[in-house]
Short mmCIF file of C-alpha atoms in Angstrom, two decimals:
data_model
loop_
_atom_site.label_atom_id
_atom_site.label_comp_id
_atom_site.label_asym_id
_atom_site.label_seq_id
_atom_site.Cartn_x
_atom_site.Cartn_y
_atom_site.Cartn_z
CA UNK R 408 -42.15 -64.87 -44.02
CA UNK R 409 -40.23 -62.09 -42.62
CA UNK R 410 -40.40 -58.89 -44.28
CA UNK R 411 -37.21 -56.93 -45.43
CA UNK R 412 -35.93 -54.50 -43.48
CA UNK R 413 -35.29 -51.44 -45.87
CA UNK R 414 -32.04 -49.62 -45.38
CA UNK R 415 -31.83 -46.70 -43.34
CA UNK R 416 -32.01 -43.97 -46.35
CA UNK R 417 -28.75 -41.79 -47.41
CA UNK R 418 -29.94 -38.99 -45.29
CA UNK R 419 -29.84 -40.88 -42.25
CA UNK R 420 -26.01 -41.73 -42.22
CA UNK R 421 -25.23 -38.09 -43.36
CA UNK R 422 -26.96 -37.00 -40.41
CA UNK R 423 -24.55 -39.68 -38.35
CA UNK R 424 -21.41 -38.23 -39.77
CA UNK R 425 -22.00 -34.94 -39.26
CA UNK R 426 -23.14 -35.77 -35.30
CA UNK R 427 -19.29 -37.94 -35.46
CA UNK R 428 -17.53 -35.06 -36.99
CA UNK R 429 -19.24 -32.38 -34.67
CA UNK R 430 -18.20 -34.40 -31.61
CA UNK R 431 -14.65 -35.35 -32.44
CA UNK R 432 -13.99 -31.47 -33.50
CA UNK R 433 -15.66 -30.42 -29.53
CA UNK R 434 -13.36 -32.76 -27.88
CA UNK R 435 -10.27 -31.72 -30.11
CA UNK R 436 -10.90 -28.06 -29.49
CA UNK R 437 -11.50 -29.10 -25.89
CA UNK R 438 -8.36 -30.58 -25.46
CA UNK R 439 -6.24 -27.94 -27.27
CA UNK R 440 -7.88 -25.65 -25.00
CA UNK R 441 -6.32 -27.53 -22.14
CA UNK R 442 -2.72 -27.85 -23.80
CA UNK R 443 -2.59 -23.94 -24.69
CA UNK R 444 -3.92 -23.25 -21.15
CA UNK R 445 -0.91 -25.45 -19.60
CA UNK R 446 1.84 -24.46 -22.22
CA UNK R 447 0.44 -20.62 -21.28
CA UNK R 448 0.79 -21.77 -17.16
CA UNK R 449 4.44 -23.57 -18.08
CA UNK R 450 5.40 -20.41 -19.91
CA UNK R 451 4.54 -18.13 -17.14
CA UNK R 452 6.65 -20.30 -14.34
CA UNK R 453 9.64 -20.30 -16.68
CA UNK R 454 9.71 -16.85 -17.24
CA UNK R 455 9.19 -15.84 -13.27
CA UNK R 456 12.15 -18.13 -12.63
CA UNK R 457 14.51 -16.50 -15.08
CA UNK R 458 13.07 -13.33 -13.65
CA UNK R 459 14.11 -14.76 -9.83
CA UNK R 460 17.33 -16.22 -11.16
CA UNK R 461 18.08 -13.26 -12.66
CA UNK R 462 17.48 -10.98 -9.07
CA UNK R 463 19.63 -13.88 -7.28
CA UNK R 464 22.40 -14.20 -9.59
CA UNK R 465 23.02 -10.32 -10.63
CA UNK R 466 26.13 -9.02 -8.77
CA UNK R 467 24.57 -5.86 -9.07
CA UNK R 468 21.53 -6.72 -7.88
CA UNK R 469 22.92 -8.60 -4.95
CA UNK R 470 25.08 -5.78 -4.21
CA UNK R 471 22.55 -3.37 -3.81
CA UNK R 472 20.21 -5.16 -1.77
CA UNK R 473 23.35 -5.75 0.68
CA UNK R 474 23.22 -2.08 1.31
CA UNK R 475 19.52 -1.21 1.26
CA UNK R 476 19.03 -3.30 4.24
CA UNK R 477 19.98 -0.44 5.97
CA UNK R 478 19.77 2.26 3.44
CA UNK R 479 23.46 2.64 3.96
CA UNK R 480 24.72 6.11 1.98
CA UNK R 481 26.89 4.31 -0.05
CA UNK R 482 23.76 3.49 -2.13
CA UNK R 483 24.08 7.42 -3.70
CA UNK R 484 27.36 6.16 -5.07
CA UNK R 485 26.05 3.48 -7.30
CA UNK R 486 25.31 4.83 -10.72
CA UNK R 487 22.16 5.88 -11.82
CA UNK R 488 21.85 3.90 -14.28
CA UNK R 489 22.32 0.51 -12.05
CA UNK R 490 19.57 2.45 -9.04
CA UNK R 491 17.27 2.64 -12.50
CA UNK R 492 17.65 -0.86 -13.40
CA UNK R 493 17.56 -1.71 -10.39
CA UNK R 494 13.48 -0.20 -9.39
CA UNK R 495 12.99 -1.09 -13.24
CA UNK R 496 13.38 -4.95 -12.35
CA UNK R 497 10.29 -4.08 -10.00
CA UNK R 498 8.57 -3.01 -12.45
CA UNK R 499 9.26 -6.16 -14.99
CA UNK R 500 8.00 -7.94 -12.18
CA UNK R 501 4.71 -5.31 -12.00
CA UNK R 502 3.90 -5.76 -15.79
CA UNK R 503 4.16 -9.42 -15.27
CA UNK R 504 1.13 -9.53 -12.70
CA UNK R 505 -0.78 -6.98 -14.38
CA UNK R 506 -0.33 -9.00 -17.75
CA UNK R 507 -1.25 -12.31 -15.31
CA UNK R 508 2.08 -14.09 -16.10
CA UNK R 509 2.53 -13.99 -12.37
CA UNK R 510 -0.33 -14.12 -9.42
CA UNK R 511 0.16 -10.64 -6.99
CA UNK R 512 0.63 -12.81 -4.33
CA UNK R 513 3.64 -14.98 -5.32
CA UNK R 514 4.72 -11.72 -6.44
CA UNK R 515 4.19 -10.28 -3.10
CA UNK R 516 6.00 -12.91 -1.33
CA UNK R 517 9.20 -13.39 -3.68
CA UNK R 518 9.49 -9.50 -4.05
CA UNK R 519 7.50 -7.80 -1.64
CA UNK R 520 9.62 -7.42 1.24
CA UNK R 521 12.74 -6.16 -0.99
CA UNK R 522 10.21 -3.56 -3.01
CA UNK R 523 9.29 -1.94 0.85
CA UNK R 524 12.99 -1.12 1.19
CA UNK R 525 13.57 0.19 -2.21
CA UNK R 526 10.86 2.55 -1.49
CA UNK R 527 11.76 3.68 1.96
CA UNK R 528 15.40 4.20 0.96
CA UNK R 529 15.97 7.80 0.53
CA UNK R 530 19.86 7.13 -0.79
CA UNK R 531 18.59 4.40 -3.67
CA UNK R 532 16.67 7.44 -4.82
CA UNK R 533 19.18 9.88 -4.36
CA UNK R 534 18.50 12.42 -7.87
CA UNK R 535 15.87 10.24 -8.83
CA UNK R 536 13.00 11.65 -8.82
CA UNK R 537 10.78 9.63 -7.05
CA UNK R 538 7.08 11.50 -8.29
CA UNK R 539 8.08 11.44 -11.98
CA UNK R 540 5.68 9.96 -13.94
CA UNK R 541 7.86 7.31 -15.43
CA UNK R 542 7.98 5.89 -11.97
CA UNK R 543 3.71 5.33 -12.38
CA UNK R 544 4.44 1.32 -12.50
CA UNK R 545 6.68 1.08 -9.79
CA UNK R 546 4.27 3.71 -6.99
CA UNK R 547 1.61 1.93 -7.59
CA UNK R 548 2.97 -1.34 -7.45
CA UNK R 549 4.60 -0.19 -4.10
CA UNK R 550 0.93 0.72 -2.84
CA UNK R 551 -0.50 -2.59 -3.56
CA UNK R 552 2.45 -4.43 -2.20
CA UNK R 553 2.10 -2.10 1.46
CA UNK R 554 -1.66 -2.50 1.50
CA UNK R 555 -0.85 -6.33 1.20
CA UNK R 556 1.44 -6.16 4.14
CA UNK R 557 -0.93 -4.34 5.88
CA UNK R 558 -3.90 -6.86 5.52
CA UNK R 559 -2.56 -10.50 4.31
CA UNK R 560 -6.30 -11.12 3.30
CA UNK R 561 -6.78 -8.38 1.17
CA UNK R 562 -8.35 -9.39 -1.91
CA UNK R 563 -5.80 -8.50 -4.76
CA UNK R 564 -8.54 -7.75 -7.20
CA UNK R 565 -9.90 -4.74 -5.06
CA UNK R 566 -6.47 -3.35 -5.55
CA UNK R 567 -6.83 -2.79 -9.29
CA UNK R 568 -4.80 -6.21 -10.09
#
């Protein structure tokens, strides 16, 4: 005769369920994890192509970039106000790779070339003063941007970004 097998006791499937539970809650957080980190990537390219739309589409924008190709003096005419917005977009853009929305080097290569003129242009800055502190974002964003242009395999990070 064969001998009954007792059930495994109470403690046993407790032990199970809690093993089940423990491993369905690790792969849910694991994929959350992975949807907050792509929802965080697909927020980050829609707001640097508003941001690009937004430096392609402004009139004012467009027009001043017409004339800082060659610094022309008509730039002192502009209002200050639209020369302020104007190096404050720069700055949005800044802010956005120091808060990682954006990598420095996209950044860099949408921006970088148009940043170099703003800062060479001595009539964008005409009676702005350039070394005021509320410029602080848009200096040292010009810095990393040159020493970027200067060595294409500079290593961002060693920049402060």
């Amino acid at each position: 005769m064969v001998p009954l097998q007792t059930p495994p006791p109470l403690d046993f499937w407790k032990d199970v369920a809690i093993i089940a539970g423990g491993i369905v809650a690790l792969v849910t957080f694991f994929f959350g994890y992975l949807e907050y980190i792509r929802q965080g990537r697909q927020h980050s390219a829609a707001a640097f192509v508003q941001m690009r739309r937004r430096f392609l589409e402004s009139d004012r924008i467009q027009h001043i970039l017409k004339l800082l190709t060659s610094d022309d003096p008509t730039l002192q005419h502009i209002s200050i106000q639209d020369r302020r917005n104007f190096l404050g977009f720069f700055e949005e853009i800044a802010l956005m790779v120091n808060s990682k929305m954006i990598r420095i080097d996209i950044a860099h290569y949408m921006f970088g070339y148009y940043i170099l003129l703003a800062d060479r242009s001595q009539h964008l800055w005409h009676e702005l003063d350039r070394e005021s502190p509320y410029w602080t974002v848009f200096n040292e964003f010009v810095r990393i941007i040159r020493a970027m242009d200067r060595d294409p395999h500079i290593k961002p990070r060693s920049l402060g970004f």
